[in-house]
mmCIF file of N, CA, C and O in Angstrom:
data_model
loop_
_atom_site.group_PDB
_atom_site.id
_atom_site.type_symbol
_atom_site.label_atom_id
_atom_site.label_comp_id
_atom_site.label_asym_id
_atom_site.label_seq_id
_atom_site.Cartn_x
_atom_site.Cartn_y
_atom_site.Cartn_z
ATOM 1 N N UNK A 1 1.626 5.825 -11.685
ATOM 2 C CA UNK A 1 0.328 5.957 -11.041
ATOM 3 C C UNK A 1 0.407 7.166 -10.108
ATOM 4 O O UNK A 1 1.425 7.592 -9.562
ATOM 5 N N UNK A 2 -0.855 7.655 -10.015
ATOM 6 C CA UNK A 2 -0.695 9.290 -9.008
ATOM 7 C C UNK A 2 -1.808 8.700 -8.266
ATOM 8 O O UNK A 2 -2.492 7.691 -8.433
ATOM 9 N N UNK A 3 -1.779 9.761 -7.278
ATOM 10 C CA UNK A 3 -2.964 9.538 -5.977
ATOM 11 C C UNK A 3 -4.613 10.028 -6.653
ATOM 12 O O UNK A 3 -5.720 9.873 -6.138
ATOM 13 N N UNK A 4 -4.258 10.626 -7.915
ATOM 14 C CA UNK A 4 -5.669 11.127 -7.965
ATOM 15 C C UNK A 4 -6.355 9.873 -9.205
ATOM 16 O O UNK A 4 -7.505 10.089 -9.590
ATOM 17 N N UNK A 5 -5.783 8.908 -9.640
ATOM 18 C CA UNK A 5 -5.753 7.669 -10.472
ATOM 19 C C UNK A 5 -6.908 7.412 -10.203
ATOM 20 O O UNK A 5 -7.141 7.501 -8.997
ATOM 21 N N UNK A 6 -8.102 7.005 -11.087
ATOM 22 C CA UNK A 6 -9.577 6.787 -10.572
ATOM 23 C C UNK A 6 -9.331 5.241 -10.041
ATOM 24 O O UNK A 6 -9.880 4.667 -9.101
ATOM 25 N N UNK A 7 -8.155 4.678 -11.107
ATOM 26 C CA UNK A 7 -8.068 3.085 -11.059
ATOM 27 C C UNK A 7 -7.913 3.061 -9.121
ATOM 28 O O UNK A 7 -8.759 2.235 -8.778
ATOM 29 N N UNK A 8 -7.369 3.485 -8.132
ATOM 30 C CA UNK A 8 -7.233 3.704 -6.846
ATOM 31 C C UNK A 8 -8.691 2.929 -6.241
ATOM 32 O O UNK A 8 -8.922 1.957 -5.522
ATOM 33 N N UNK A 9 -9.501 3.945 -6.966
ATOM 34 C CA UNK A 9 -11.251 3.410 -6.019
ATOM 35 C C UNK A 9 -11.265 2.568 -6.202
ATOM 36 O O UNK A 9 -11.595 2.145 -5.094
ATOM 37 N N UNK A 10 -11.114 1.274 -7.120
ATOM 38 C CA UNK A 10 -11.244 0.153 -6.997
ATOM 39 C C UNK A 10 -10.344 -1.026 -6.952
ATOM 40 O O UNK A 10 -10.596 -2.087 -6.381
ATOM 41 N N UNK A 11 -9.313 -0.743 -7.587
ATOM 42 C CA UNK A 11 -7.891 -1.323 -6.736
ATOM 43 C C UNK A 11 -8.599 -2.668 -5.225
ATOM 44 O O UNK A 11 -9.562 -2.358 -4.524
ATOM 45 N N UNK A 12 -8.057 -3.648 -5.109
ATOM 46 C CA UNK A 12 -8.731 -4.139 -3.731
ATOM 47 C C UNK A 12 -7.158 -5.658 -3.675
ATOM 48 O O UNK A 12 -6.750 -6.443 -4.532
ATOM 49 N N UNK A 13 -6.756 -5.395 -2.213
ATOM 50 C CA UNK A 13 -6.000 -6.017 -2.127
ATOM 51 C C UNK A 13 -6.330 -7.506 -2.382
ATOM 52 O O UNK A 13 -7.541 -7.679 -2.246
ATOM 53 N N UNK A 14 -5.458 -9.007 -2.809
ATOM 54 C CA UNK A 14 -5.878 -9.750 -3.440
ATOM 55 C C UNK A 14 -6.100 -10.738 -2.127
ATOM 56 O O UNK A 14 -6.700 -11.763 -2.450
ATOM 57 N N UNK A 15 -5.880 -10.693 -1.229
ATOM 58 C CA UNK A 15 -6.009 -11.059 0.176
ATOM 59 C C UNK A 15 -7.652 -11.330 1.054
ATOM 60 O O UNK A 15 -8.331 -12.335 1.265
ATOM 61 N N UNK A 16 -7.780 -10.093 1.335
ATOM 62 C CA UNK A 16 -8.703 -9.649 2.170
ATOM 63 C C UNK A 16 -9.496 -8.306 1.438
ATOM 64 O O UNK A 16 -10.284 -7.557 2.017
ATOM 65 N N UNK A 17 -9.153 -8.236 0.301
ATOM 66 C CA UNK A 17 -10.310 -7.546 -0.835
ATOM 67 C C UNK A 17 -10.520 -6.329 -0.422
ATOM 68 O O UNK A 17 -11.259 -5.616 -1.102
ATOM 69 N N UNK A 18 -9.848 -5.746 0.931
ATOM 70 C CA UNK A 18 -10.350 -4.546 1.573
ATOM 71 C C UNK A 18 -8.908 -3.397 0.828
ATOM 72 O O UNK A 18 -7.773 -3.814 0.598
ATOM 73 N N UNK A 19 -9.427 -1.831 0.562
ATOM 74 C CA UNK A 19 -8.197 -1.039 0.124
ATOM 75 C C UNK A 19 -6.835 -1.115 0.058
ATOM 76 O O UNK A 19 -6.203 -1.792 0.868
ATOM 77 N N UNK A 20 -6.423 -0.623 -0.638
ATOM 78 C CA UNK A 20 -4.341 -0.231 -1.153
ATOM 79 C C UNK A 20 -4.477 1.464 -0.247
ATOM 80 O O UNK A 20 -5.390 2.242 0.031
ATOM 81 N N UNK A 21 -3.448 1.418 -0.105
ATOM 82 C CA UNK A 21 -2.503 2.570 0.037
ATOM 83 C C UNK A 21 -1.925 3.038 -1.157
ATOM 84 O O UNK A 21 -1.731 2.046 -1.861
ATOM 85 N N UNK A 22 -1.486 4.247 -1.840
ATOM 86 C CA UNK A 22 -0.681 4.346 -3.014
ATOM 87 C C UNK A 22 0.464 4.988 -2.064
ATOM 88 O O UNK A 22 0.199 5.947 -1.340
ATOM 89 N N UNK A 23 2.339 4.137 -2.130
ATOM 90 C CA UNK A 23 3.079 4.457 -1.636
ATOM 91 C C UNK A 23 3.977 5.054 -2.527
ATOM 92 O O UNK A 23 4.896 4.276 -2.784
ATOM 93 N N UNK A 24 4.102 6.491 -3.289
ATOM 94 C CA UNK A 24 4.865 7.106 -4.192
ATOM 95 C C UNK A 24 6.471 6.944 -3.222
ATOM 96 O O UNK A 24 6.896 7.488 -2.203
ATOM 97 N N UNK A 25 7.013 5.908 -4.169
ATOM 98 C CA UNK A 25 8.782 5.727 -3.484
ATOM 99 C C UNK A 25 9.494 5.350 -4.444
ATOM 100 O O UNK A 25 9.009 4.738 -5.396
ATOM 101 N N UNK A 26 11.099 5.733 -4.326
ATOM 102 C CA UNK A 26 11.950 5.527 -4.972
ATOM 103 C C UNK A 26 12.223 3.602 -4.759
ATOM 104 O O UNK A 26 11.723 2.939 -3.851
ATOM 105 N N UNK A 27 12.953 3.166 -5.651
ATOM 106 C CA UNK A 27 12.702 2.990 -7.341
ATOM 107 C C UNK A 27 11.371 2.907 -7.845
ATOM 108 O O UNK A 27 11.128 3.259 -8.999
ATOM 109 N N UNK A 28 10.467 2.462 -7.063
ATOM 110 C CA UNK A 28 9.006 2.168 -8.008
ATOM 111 C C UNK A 28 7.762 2.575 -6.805
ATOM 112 O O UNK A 28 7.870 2.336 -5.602
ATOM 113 N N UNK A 29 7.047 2.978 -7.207
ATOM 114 C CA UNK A 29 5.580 3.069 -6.734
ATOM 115 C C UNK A 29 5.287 2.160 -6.057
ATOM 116 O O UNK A 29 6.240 1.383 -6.122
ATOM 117 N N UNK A 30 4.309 1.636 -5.236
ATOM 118 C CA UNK A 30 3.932 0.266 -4.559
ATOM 119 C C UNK A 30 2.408 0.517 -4.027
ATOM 120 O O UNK A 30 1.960 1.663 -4.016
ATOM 121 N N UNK A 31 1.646 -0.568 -3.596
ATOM 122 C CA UNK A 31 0.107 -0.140 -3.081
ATOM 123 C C UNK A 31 0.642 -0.935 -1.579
ATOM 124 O O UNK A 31 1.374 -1.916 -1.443
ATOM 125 N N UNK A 32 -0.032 -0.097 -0.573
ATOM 126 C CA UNK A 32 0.217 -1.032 0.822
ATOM 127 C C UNK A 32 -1.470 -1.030 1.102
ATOM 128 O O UNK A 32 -2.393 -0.232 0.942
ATOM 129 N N UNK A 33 -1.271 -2.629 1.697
ATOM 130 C CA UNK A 33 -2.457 -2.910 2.850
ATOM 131 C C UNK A 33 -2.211 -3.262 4.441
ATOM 132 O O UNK A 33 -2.146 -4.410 4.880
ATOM 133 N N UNK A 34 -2.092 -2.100 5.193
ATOM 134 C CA UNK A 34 -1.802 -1.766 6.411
ATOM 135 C C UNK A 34 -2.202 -2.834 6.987
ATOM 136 O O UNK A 34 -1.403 -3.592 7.537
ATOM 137 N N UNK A 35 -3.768 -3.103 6.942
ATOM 138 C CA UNK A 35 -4.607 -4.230 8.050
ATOM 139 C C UNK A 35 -3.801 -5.676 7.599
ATOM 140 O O UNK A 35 -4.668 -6.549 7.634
ATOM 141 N N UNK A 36 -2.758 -6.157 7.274
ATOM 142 C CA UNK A 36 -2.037 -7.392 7.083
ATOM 143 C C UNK A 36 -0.589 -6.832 6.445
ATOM 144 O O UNK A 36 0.202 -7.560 5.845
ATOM 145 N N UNK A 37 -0.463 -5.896 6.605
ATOM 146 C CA UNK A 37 1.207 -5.165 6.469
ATOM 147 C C UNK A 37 1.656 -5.718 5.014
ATOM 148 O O UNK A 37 2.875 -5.647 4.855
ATOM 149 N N UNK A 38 1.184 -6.071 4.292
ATOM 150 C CA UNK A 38 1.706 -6.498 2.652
ATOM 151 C C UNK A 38 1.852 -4.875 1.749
ATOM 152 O O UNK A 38 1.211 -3.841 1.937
ATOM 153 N N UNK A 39 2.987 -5.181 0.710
ATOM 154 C CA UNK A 39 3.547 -4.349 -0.391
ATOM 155 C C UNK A 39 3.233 -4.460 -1.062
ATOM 156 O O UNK A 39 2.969 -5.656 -0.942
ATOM 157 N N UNK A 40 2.718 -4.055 -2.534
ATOM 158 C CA UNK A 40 2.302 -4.466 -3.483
ATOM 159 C C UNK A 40 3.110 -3.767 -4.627
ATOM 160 O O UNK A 40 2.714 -2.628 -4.872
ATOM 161 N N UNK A 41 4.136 -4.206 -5.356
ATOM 162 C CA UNK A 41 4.741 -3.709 -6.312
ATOM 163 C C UNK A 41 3.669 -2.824 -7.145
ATOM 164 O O UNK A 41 2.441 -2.909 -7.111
ATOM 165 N N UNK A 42 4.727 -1.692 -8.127
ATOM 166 C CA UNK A 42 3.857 -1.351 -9.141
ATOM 167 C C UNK A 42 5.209 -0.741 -10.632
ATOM 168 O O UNK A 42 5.887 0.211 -11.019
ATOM 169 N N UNK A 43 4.972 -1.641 -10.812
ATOM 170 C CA UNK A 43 6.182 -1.828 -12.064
ATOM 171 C C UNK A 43 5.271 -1.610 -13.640
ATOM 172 O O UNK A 43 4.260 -2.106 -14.138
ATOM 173 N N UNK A 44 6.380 -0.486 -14.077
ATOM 174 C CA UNK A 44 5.964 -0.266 -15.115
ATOM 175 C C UNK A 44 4.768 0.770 -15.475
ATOM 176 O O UNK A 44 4.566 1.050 -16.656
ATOM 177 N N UNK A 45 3.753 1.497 -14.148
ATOM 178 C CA UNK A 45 2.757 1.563 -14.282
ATOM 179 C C UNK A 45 1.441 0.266 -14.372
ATOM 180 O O UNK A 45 0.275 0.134 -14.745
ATOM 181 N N UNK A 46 2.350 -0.370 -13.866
ATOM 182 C CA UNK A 46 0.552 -1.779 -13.779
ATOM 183 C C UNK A 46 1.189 -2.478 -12.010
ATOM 184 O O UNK A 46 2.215 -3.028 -11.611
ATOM 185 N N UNK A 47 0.040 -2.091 -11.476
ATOM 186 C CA UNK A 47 -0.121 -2.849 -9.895
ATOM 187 C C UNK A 47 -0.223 -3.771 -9.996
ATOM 188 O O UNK A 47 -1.219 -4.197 -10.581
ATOM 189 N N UNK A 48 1.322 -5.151 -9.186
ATOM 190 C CA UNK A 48 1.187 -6.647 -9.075
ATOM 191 C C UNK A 48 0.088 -6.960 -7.938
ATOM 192 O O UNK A 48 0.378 -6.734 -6.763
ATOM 193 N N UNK A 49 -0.869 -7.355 -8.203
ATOM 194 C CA UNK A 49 -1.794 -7.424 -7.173
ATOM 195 C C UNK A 49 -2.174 -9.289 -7.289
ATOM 196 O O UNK A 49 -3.318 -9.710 -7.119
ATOM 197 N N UNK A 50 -1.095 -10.116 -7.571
ATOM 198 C CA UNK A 50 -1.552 -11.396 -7.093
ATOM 199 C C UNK A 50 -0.511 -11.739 -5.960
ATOM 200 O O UNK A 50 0.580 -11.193 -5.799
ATOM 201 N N UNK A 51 -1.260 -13.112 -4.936
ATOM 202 C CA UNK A 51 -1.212 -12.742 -3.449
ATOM 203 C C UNK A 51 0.486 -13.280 -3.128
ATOM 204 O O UNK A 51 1.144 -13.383 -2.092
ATOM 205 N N UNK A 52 0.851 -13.617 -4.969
ATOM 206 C CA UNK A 52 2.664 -14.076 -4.589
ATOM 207 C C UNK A 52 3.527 -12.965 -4.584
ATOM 208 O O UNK A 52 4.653 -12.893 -4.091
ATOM 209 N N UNK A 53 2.716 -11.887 -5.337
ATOM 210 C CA UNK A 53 3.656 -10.255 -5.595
ATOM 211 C C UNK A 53 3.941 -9.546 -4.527
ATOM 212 O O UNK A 53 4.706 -8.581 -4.520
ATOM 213 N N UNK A 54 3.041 -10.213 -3.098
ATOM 214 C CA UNK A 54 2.756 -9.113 -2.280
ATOM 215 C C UNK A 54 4.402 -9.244 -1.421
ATOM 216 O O UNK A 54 5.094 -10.221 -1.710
ATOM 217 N N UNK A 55 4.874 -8.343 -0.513
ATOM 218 C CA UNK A 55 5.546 -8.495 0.364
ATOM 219 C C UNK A 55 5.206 -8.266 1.649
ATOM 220 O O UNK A 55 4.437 -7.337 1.898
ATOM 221 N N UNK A 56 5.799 -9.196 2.826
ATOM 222 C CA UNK A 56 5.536 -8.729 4.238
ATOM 223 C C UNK A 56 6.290 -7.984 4.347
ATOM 224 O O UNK A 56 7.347 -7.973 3.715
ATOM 225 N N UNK A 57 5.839 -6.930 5.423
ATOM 226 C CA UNK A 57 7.044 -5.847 5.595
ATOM 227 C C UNK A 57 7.080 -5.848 7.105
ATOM 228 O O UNK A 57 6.183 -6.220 7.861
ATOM 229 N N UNK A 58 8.570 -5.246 7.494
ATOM 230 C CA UNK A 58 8.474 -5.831 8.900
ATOM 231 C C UNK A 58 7.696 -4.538 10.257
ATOM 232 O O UNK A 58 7.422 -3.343 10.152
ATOM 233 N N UNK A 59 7.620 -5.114 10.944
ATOM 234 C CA UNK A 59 6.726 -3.669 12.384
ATOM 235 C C UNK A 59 7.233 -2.203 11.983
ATOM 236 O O UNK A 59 6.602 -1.147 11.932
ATOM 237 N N UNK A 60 8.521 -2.470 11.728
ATOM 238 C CA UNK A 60 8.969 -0.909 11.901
ATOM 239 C C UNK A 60 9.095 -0.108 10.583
ATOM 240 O O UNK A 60 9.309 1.104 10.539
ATOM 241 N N UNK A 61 8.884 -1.200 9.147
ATOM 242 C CA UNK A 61 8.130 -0.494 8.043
ATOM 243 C C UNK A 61 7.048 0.268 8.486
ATOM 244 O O UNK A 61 6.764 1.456 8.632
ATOM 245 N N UNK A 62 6.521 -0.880 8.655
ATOM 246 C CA UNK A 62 4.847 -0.468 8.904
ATOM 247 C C UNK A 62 4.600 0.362 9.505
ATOM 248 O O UNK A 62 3.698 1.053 9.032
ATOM 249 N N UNK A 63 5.204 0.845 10.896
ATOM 250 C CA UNK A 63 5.354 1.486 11.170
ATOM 251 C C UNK A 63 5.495 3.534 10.845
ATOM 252 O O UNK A 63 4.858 4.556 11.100
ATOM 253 N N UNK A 64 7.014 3.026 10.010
ATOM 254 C CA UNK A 64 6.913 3.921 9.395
ATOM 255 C C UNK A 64 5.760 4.478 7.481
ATOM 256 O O UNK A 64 5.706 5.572 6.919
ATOM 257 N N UNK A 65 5.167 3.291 7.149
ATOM 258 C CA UNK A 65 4.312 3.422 6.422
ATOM 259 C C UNK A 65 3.444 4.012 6.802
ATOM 260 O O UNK A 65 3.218 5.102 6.276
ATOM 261 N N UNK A 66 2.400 3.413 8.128
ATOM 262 C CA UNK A 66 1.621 4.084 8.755
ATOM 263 C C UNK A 66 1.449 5.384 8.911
ATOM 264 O O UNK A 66 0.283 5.756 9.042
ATOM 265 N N UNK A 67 2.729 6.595 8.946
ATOM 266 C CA UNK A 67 3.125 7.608 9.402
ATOM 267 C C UNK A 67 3.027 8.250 7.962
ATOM 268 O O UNK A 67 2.412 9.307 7.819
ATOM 269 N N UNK A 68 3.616 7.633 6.923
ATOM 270 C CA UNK A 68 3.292 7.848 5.921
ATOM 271 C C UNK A 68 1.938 8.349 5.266
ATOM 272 O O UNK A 68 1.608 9.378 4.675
ATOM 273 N N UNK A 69 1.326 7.225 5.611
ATOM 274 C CA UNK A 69 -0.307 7.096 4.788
ATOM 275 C C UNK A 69 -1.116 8.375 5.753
ATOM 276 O O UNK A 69 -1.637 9.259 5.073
ATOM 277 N N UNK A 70 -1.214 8.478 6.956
ATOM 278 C CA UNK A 70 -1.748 9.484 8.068
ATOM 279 C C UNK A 70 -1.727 10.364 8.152
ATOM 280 O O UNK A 70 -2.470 11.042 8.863
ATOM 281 N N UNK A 71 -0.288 10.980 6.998
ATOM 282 C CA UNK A 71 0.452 12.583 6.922
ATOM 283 C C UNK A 71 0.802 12.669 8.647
ATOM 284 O O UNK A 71 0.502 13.742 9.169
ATOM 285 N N UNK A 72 1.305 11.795 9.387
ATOM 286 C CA UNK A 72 2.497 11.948 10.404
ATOM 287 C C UNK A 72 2.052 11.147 11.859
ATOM 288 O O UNK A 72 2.905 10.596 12.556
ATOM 289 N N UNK A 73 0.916 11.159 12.138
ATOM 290 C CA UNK A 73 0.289 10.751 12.988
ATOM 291 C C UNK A 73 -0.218 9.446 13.209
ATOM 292 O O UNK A 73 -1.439 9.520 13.350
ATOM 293 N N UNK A 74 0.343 7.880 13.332
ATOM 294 C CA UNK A 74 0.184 6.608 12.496
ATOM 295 C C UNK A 74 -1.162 5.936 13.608
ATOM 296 O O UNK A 74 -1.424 4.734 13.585
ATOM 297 N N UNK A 75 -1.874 6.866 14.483
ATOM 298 C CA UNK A 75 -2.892 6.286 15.433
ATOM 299 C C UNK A 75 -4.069 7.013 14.599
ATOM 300 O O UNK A 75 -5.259 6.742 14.760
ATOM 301 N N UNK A 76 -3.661 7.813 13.838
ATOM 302 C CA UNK A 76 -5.199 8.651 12.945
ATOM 303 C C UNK A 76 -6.249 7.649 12.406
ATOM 304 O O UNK A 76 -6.118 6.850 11.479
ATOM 305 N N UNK A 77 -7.166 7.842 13.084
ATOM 306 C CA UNK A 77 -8.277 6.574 12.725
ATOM 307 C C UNK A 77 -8.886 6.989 11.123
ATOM 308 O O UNK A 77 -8.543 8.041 10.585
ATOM 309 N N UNK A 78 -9.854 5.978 10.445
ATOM 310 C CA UNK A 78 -9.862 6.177 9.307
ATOM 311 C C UNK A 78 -8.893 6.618 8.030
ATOM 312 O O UNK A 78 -9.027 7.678 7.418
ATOM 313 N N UNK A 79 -8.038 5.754 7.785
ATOM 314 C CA UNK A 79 -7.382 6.023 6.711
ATOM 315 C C UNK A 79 -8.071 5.764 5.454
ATOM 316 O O UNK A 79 -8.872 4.893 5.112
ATOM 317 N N UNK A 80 -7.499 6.838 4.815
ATOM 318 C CA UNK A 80 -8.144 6.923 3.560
ATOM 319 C C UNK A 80 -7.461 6.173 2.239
ATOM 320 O O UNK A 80 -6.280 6.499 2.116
ATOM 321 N N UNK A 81 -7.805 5.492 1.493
ATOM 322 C CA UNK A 81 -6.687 4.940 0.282
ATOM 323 C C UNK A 81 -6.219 6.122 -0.445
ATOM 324 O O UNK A 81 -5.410 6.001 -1.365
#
C-alpha cells in the first residue's frame, strides 16, 4: 500500500470509524489511529481492520508515531490521513 492508495479515503478505523494513518515500516506496513493509539496490521497488501487485529501501542510509540504522521512536530493540529 502507498500513501497515494485511493483505498486510504475511505479506509475507517473499526473502532470509532474516524481515519488511519498509513505507517510505511519495516517488516510490514500498518494503518494507525492516533485518537485511541491502535495499530492496524497490513499484511500481504490487505489492511487487518477488525477491532481484534488492532494493537495498543504504548505513550512513547505514540508518541513517536505522532512525530511521524506531522513530518516532526507531534502538536501540529489537523492531521491529515
Amino acid at each position: 500500500m502507498n500513501p497515494d492508495d485511493p483505498l486510504l479515503k475511505i479506509l475507517a478505523c473499526p473502532l470509532d470509524k474516524g481515519p488511519l494513518h498509513l505507517l510505511v515500516q519495516e517488516p510490514e506496513d500498518a494503518l494507525y489511529n492516533p485518537r485511541l493509539q491502535r495499530r492496524y496490521p497490513i499484511v500481504d497488501g490487505i489492511p487487518q481492520l477488525l477491532p481484534s487485529s488492532g494493537e495498543q501501542v504504548t505513550e512513547d510509540e505514540h508518541e513517536e508515531l505522532l512525530l511521524r504522521i506531522s513530518g516532526g512536530d507531534p502538536q501540529t493540529p489537523g492531521m491529515t490521513p
